[in-house]
Amino acid sequence: MMRRRARLLTAAALIAGTVVVPASGTMAAPGGQAGPAEERVERLQALLPDVALERSRVLEDGRTQRIYTLDQETADLGRMRASDVSRAGENRRDDVNAKVDFHLDLAMRAGRNVDIAAVDVIAVEVPDTAAVHFVQDRADELAVAEMVVTENGDDSFMFGIHYGAANDEASTAGTSAGFDAATGSNVWNKGRGGRTLFWTPAYNSSVDHWVTTNWEKWQSKSNYRDWGYNRYATFDAADGGSAGGGMRWRGDLVDATIRSRPWKGYESRVVGGPYDYDPRPSSSCQTYTASLNVGSYASLSIPVMNCTSEYEVYPNANAHSMGTAWYGRTTGQRYLDFAFEFRTSSNSTIPVFADYVWMEVQYCKSYTGAQCGLWNPSQYLKWTDSGW
Amino acid sequence: MTTSATREGGLRRRLFGWLAALSLLVLACGDASTADPAPPVTLGSVDCETVPVRETDLCHAIDVGGTTVRYVLYEPEGSTGATVLMDPGGPGLSSLAGTGIGQFLATSRLVEHLDGYGFLMVEEPWVTADHTVACRTAGRQHLAALRDGAEPGGLEPWRECLAPGRHGWSPARYREVVGAIAERHELDVDGFVGASFAAARLAYLDGDTAPDWALLANPLPPGMELREVLAHQAESATAVLGGWADAGDVVGQQIDTRSVPVAEIDVVAAAYQVLGQGGFTGPAGPGSADVGILSDLYTGRYGDGAMSLSRLAYFEELCPYTAGAEAAGDPGLPGPTATTAAFGRAYHRPCAALPGGPDRPASWPDSTLVCVVQAPADQVLPAERVQALASGLGATVLDAPAAAGHADLAILTACAEDERFAAVIVP
């Protein structure tokens, strides 16, 4: 297989509309290429010339994880304001304009009016894993960026990037205009944000995998130390395209997970929780009581849609973290959400949370579109904030 | 899975459409500042994944008269078909993708009172509507004119863009859609629970679609006129601004995350926006970033100056229901509310393109027993007038606690616990 050099796509390349993403056909999973460990390290380093290998570690399950740190200068090469991207008139999967429009349009239709100046575009290309575009609400300051490549043992990779900045500001903007209902009782919204992540599928497709992930912070008006944190995300695995010989690729979403925990370095701001949280393991459509208490006199309302047993929740009182995962199989979308109540160290403390997104996509060639003879190694795709 | 393919097709159409649109605009306007650099959006076929909804497992899509409508339906085990239609208000609320039925149920705290019922919530058309060149142009011009303090543009773009039922509901379309959903699932829509503008949707129903009972929080009853609403909101917004000591300081500030500097009009729009959401924290008022966000939420500005489809739905449905065409031309009153009132009228100018007609509902369905609970300190709607109108229409009218505001849905429990209604609500 031809080796390509990993690079952050430069702003200049984006502006010129010359972003190059490998053709899908060359993105097949690198099965059957196992080699000695040193060779693998060398190969990975060759793939990532712009970044330094920071450290590597062996995970509990035996997989090796290598972490590369992107310095500010390098990272900024791959990051630019959406408003600075010139508009190309040609639709390609890597067309950044289309992705920005997608992000803005989707947010608008969900009741979030996002200014284009508040949107960043980040593009990273890592051969043999995935090309990644992020279109996200702008973080004012870049804290740190890392790329994480995990070898799964079967010579497939998991690719993740830690990128972002602590959103340390409290905002009080609401949700929507008009004669509509509120979203909470005796709580203030203290900030919200979202991003859309695009990943190139490992199989031929005219579109990318994408995930929209959003967060909201709510504070009780009765006790300023009582807060709620709400996460919600939609996952969509890319439709498969032609696989030649009358066959088609099929891509299934089989695992979707979201987690949140206090931002690294800001842990001490959160001193308790999750107290109340949703969804509960016992949640069902039958009860449908989706009210979350935030302190004694306030409540936050979140939707509960976890009507099946395919969900797991991960409240952790020690780490003050929360998560939920869905395990199943769908060629369609999957929505996940959770909310939890927690307490800050003082009335004036603004809590900061780091978010995590994970998806696993299984894929295969199929004649019928329904039956798969042999699944390829999964694509594992992960996003975390830098404060994770 | 069709979604990504749909998206892809949509994106492709957007881009080709954009090129065509740009050349059209240049020809039509000769003014680059109002040309929309983003392409029109055509979503193609619509389903529950077109714009992701919260309650994936409860979502359905139905074709009614050639256009797809989305809704969430929860049916309890052993359902008899007895169903409550839930309406969080609006117009312009993204109920399925944005808030979800679970949120409405939880906020209204009615679940325990409605044991045994199924719940239905229908999404406003704009969420999955195309964003046409005409509408993109009209919205962008309108927002730019407001910002520049310029004379508003002509109504021609609005006449081309807006039509009842296109982005918001028309009474006939709403009836048709509720009827089609009920028929499909063999539902009896026995009850109706809603807030604010939901009162209009109740008024759209009649005959087979009329519910037996309805509980309404802070409703906008038939007969209320836009000029009354705007006068009340101008007063409320003036009071809000009086509490924002430092609000004037943010005017002219340019922040990193907004394409345009904060204008005076943003501060006024921000004050309008907080009327419906229970005020704003902090003694000095919002900072420049918050003013921008709040203003954009109110006016619908997003992207690089486009107007949200949400606001098209708002005009399309609110104006005819409240005889808004007349209010938009109202010269207004001098006095302390002159600034806020002028903004309210200017913002609602598109109403002039939407004259009310014989379709304007005058009452709630005759066969429906209606309970209204009204917050006395409502900053969005004039409480006394609401109560007078509701009484005149035969509704039972209850007072909410003095501290309740427009957005407090929990006041609905007063209606559910009122003995006249508690007996009727039992399924």
PDB file of N, CA, C and O in Angstrom, chain B residues 58 60 70-75 82-88 96 101 104-105 117-123 174 177-179 181-182 185 187 189 191-193:
ATOM      1  N   LEU B  58     -39.731   7.142  18.645  1.00  0.00           N
ATOM      2  CA  LEU B  58     -41.155   7.501  18.647  1.00  0.00           C
ATOM      3  C   LEU B  58     -41.551   8.297  17.406  1.00  0.00           C
ATOM      4  O   LEU B  58     -42.702   8.681  17.254  1.00  0.00           O
ATOM      5  N   HIS B  60     -42.412   9.427  13.603  1.00  0.00           N
ATOM      6  CA  HIS B  60     -43.053   8.933  12.389  1.00  0.00           C
ATOM      7  C   HIS B  60     -43.069  10.052  11.351  1.00  0.00           C
ATOM      8  O   HIS B  60     -43.012  11.224  11.700  1.00  0.00           O
ATOM      9  N   ARG B  70     -43.710  15.388  10.094  1.00  0.00           N
ATOM     10  CA  ARG B  70     -43.122  14.501  11.103  1.00  0.00           C
ATOM     11  C   ARG B  70     -43.801  14.721  12.460  1.00  0.00           C
ATOM     12  O   ARG B  70     -44.226  15.835  12.783  1.00  0.00           O
ATOM     13  N   TYR B  71     -43.880  13.666  13.227  1.00  0.00           N
ATOM     14  CA  TYR B  71     -44.502  13.777  14.546  1.00  0.00           C
ATOM     15  C   TYR B  71     -43.937  12.693  15.442  1.00  0.00           C
ATOM     16  O   TYR B  71     -43.395  11.686  14.964  1.00  0.00           O
ATOM     17  N   VAL B  72     -44.032  12.889  16.751  1.00  0.00           N
ATOM     18  CA  VAL B  72     -43.709  11.813  17.687  1.00  0.00           C
ATOM     19  C   VAL B  72     -45.002  11.365  18.341  1.00  0.00           C
ATOM     20  O   VAL B  72     -45.867  12.168  18.682  1.00  0.00           O
ATOM     21  N   LEU B  73     -45.137  10.050  18.464  1.00  0.00           N
ATOM     22  CA  LEU B  73     -46.325   9.460  19.062  1.00  0.00           C
ATOM     23  C   LEU B  73     -45.876   8.420  20.072  1.00  0.00           C
ATOM     24  O   LEU B  73     -45.147   7.480  19.737  1.00  0.00           O
ATOM     25  N   TYR B  74     -46.289   8.624  21.299  1.00  0.00           N
ATOM     26  CA  TYR B  74     -46.057   7.629  22.342  1.00  0.00           C
ATOM     27  C   TYR B  74     -47.378   6.949  22.641  1.00  0.00           C
ATOM     28  O   TYR B  74     -48.365   7.618  22.948  1.00  0.00           O
ATOM     29  N   GLU B  75     -47.402   5.631  22.519  1.00  0.00           N
ATOM     30  CA  GLU B  75     -48.620   4.885  22.820  1.00  0.00           C
ATOM     31  C   GLU B  75     -48.338   3.942  23.982  1.00  0.00           C
ATOM     32  O   GLU B  75     -47.444   3.100  23.881  1.00  0.00           O
ATOM     33  N   ALA B  82     -56.777   6.489  23.078  1.00  0.00           N
ATOM     34  CA  ALA B  82     -57.019   7.798  23.695  1.00  0.00           C
ATOM     35  C   ALA B  82     -55.707   8.582  23.746  1.00  0.00           C
ATOM     36  O   ALA B  82     -54.719   8.109  24.298  1.00  0.00           O
ATOM     37  N   THR B  83     -55.719   9.751  23.146  1.00  0.00           N
ATOM     38  CA  THR B  83     -54.474  10.478  22.918  1.00  0.00           C
ATOM     39  C   THR B  83     -54.621  11.947  23.282  1.00  0.00           C
ATOM     40  O   THR B  83     -55.681  12.541  23.094  1.00  0.00           O
ATOM     41  N   VAL B  84     -53.512  12.502  23.812  1.00  0.00           N
ATOM     42  CA  VAL B  84     -53.453  13.932  24.082  1.00  0.00           C
ATOM     43  C   VAL B  84     -52.498  14.573  23.089  1.00  0.00           C
ATOM     44  O   VAL B  84     -51.357  14.129  22.939  1.00  0.00           O
ATOM     45  N   LEU B  85     -52.969  15.594  22.414  1.00  0.00           N
ATOM     46  CA  LEU B  85     -52.135  16.353  21.490  1.00  0.00           C
ATOM     47  C   LEU B  85     -51.384  17.409  22.298  1.00  0.00           C
ATOM     48  O   LEU B  85     -51.990  18.203  23.020  1.00  0.00           O
ATOM     49  N   MET B  86     -50.047  17.377  22.190  1.00  0.00           N
ATOM     50  CA  MET B  86     -49.200  18.287  22.961  1.00  0.00           C
ATOM     51  C   MET B  86     -48.676  19.374  22.028  1.00  0.00           C
ATOM     52  O   MET B  86     -48.184  19.074  20.938  1.00  0.00           O
ATOM     53  N   ASP B  87     -48.733  20.607  22.466  1.00  0.00           N
ATOM     54  CA  ASP B  87     -48.231  21.694  21.627  1.00  0.00           C
ATOM     55  C   ASP B  87     -47.471  22.701  22.489  1.00  0.00           C
ATOM     56  O   ASP B  87     -48.059  23.396  23.313  1.00  0.00           O
ATOM     57  N   PRO B  88     -46.153  22.772  22.329  1.00  0.00           N
ATOM     58  CA  PRO B  88     -45.355  23.667  23.164  1.00  0.00           C
ATOM     59  C   PRO B  88     -45.455  25.134  22.759  1.00  0.00           C
ATOM     60  O   PRO B  88     -44.889  25.984  23.431  1.00  0.00           O
ATOM     61  N   LEU B  96     -39.460  18.761  17.672  1.00  0.00           N
ATOM     62  CA  LEU B  96     -38.922  17.393  17.665  1.00  0.00           C
ATOM     63  C   LEU B  96     -37.402  17.375  17.692  1.00  0.00           C
ATOM     64  O   LEU B  96     -36.791  16.610  18.431  1.00  0.00           O
ATOM     65  N   ILE B 101     -40.631  15.862  22.949  1.00  0.00           N
ATOM     66  CA  ILE B 101     -41.878  15.749  23.704  1.00  0.00           C
ATOM     67  C   ILE B 101     -41.589  15.441  25.172  1.00  0.00           C
ATOM     68  O   ILE B 101     -42.328  15.864  26.070  1.00  0.00           O
ATOM     69  N   PHE B 104     -41.235  18.586  27.124  1.00  0.00           N
ATOM     70  CA  PHE B 104     -42.512  19.254  27.354  1.00  0.00           C
ATOM     71  C   PHE B 104     -43.292  18.548  28.456  1.00  0.00           C
ATOM     72  O   PHE B 104     -43.864  19.176  29.338  1.00  0.00           O
ATOM     73  N   LEU B 105     -43.292  17.228  28.400  1.00  0.00           N
ATOM     74  CA  LEU B 105     -44.010  16.463  29.422  1.00  0.00           C
ATOM     75  C   LEU B 105     -43.427  16.719  30.803  1.00  0.00           C
ATOM     76  O   LEU B 105     -44.157  16.882  31.782  1.00  0.00           O
ATOM     77  N   TYR B 117     -53.034   7.754  28.732  1.00  0.00           N
ATOM     78  CA  TYR B 117     -53.126   8.417  27.431  1.00  0.00           C
ATOM     79  C   TYR B 117     -51.869   8.186  26.595  1.00  0.00           C
ATOM     80  O   TYR B 117     -50.772   8.027  27.120  1.00  0.00           O
ATOM     81  N   GLY B 118     -52.055   8.208  25.321  1.00  0.00           N
ATOM     82  CA  GLY B 118     -50.928   8.356  24.423  1.00  0.00           C
ATOM     83  C   GLY B 118     -50.659   9.834  24.208  1.00  0.00           C
ATOM     84  O   GLY B 118     -51.524  10.683  24.453  1.00  0.00           O
ATOM     85  N   PHE B 119     -49.444  10.145  23.768  1.00  0.00           N
ATOM     86  CA  PHE B 119     -49.073  11.550  23.547  1.00  0.00           C
ATOM     87  C   PHE B 119     -48.637  11.753  22.103  1.00  0.00           C
ATOM     88  O   PHE B 119     -47.850  10.971  21.567  1.00  0.00           O
ATOM     89  N   LEU B 120     -49.112  12.830  21.536  1.00  0.00           N
ATOM     90  CA  LEU B 120     -48.775  13.154  20.143  1.00  0.00           C
ATOM     91  C   LEU B 120     -48.251  14.588  20.072  1.00  0.00           C
ATOM     92  O   LEU B 120     -48.825  15.492  20.677  1.00  0.00           O
ATOM     93  N   MET B 121     -47.138  14.764  19.366  1.00  0.00           N
ATOM     94  CA  MET B 121     -46.637  16.118  19.115  1.00  0.00           C
ATOM     95  C   MET B 121     -46.251  16.212  17.643  1.00  0.00           C
ATOM     96  O   MET B 121     -45.530  15.362  17.128  1.00  0.00           O
ATOM     97  N   VAL B 122     -46.743  17.244  16.968  1.00  0.00           N
ATOM     98  CA  VAL B 122     -46.533  17.400  15.538  1.00  0.00           C
ATOM     99  C   VAL B 122     -45.525  18.519  15.303  1.00  0.00           C
ATOM    100  O   VAL B 122     -45.577  19.567  15.947  1.00  0.00           O
ATOM    101  N   GLU B 123     -44.622  18.281  14.398  1.00  0.00           N
ATOM    102  CA  GLU B 123     -43.566  19.260  14.126  1.00  0.00           C
ATOM    103  C   GLU B 123     -44.016  20.308  13.118  1.00  0.00           C
ATOM    104  O   GLU B 123     -44.636  19.977  12.103  1.00  0.00           O
ATOM    105  N   TYR B 174     -53.332  22.398   9.329  1.00  0.00           N
ATOM    106  CA  TYR B 174     -53.164  21.767  10.647  1.00  0.00           C
ATOM    107  C   TYR B 174     -54.274  20.739  10.893  1.00  0.00           C
ATOM    108  O   TYR B 174     -54.018  19.622  11.335  1.00  0.00           O
ATOM    109  N   VAL B 177     -53.655  17.647   8.808  1.00  0.00           N
ATOM    110  CA  VAL B 177     -52.544  16.823   9.275  1.00  0.00           C
ATOM    111  C   VAL B 177     -52.932  16.046  10.537  1.00  0.00           C
ATOM    112  O   VAL B 177     -52.692  14.834  10.634  1.00  0.00           O
ATOM    113  N   VAL B 178     -53.547  16.720  11.490  1.00  0.00           N
ATOM    114  CA  VAL B 178     -53.962  16.034  12.725  1.00  0.00           C
ATOM    115  C   VAL B 178     -54.968  14.932  12.393  1.00  0.00           C
ATOM    116  O   VAL B 178     -54.894  13.810  12.915  1.00  0.00           O
ATOM    117  N   GLY B 179     -55.864  15.219  11.486  1.00  0.00           N
ATOM    118  CA  GLY B 179     -56.843  14.221  11.079  1.00  0.00           C
ATOM    119  C   GLY B 179     -56.192  13.010  10.424  1.00  0.00           C
ATOM    120  O   GLY B 179     -56.553  11.866  10.699  1.00  0.00           O
ATOM    121  N   ILE B 181     -53.103  11.894  10.835  1.00  0.00           N
ATOM    122  CA  ILE B 181     -52.342  11.111  11.820  1.00  0.00           C
ATOM    123  C   ILE B 181     -53.296  10.275  12.671  1.00  0.00           C
ATOM    124  O   ILE B 181     -53.054   9.090  12.932  1.00  0.00           O
ATOM    125  N   ALA B 182     -54.392  10.895  13.097  1.00  0.00           N
ATOM    126  CA  ALA B 182     -55.360  10.181  13.923  1.00  0.00           C
ATOM    127  C   ALA B 182     -55.932   8.982  13.163  1.00  0.00           C
ATOM    128  O   ALA B 182     -56.081   7.882  13.716  1.00  0.00           O
ATOM    129  N   HIS B 185     -53.280   5.965  12.823  1.00  0.00           N
ATOM    130  CA  HIS B 185     -53.034   5.152  14.030  1.00  0.00           C
ATOM    131  C   HIS B 185     -54.319   4.826  14.789  1.00  0.00           C
ATOM    132  O   HIS B 185     -54.246   4.289  15.889  1.00  0.00           O
ATOM    133  N   LEU B 187     -56.404   6.882  16.321  1.00  0.00           N
ATOM    134  CA  LEU B 187     -56.346   7.604  17.591  1.00  0.00           C
ATOM    135  C   LEU B 187     -57.628   8.401  17.812  1.00  0.00           C
ATOM    136  O   LEU B 187     -58.237   8.888  16.855  1.00  0.00           O
ATOM    137  N   VAL B 189     -58.206  11.795  19.514  1.00  0.00           N
ATOM    138  CA  VAL B 189     -57.527  12.929  20.145  1.00  0.00           C
ATOM    139  C   VAL B 189     -58.506  13.550  21.140  1.00  0.00           C
ATOM    140  O   VAL B 189     -59.258  14.464  20.825  1.00  0.00           O
ATOM    141  N   GLY B 191     -57.705  14.901  24.220  1.00  0.00           N
ATOM    142  CA  GLY B 191     -57.227  16.051  24.979  1.00  0.00           C
ATOM    143  C   GLY B 191     -56.194  16.860  24.233  1.00  0.00           C
ATOM    144  O   GLY B 191     -55.601  16.396  23.251  1.00  0.00           O
ATOM    145  N   PHE B 192     -56.002  18.072  24.716  1.00  0.00           N
ATOM    146  CA  PHE B 192     -55.031  18.992  24.113  1.00  0.00           C
ATOM    147  C   PHE B 192     -54.347  19.721  25.252  1.00  0.00           C
ATOM    148  O   PHE B 192     -55.008  20.264  26.138  1.00  0.00           O
ATOM    149  N   VAL B 193     -53.013  19.697  25.262  1.00  0.00           N
ATOM    150  CA  VAL B 193     -52.266  20.421  26.284  1.00  0.00           C
ATOM    151  C   VAL B 193     -51.274  21.319  25.574  1.00  0.00           C
ATOM    152  O   VAL B 193     -50.506  20.852  24.727  1.00  0.00           O
TER     153      VAL B 193
END
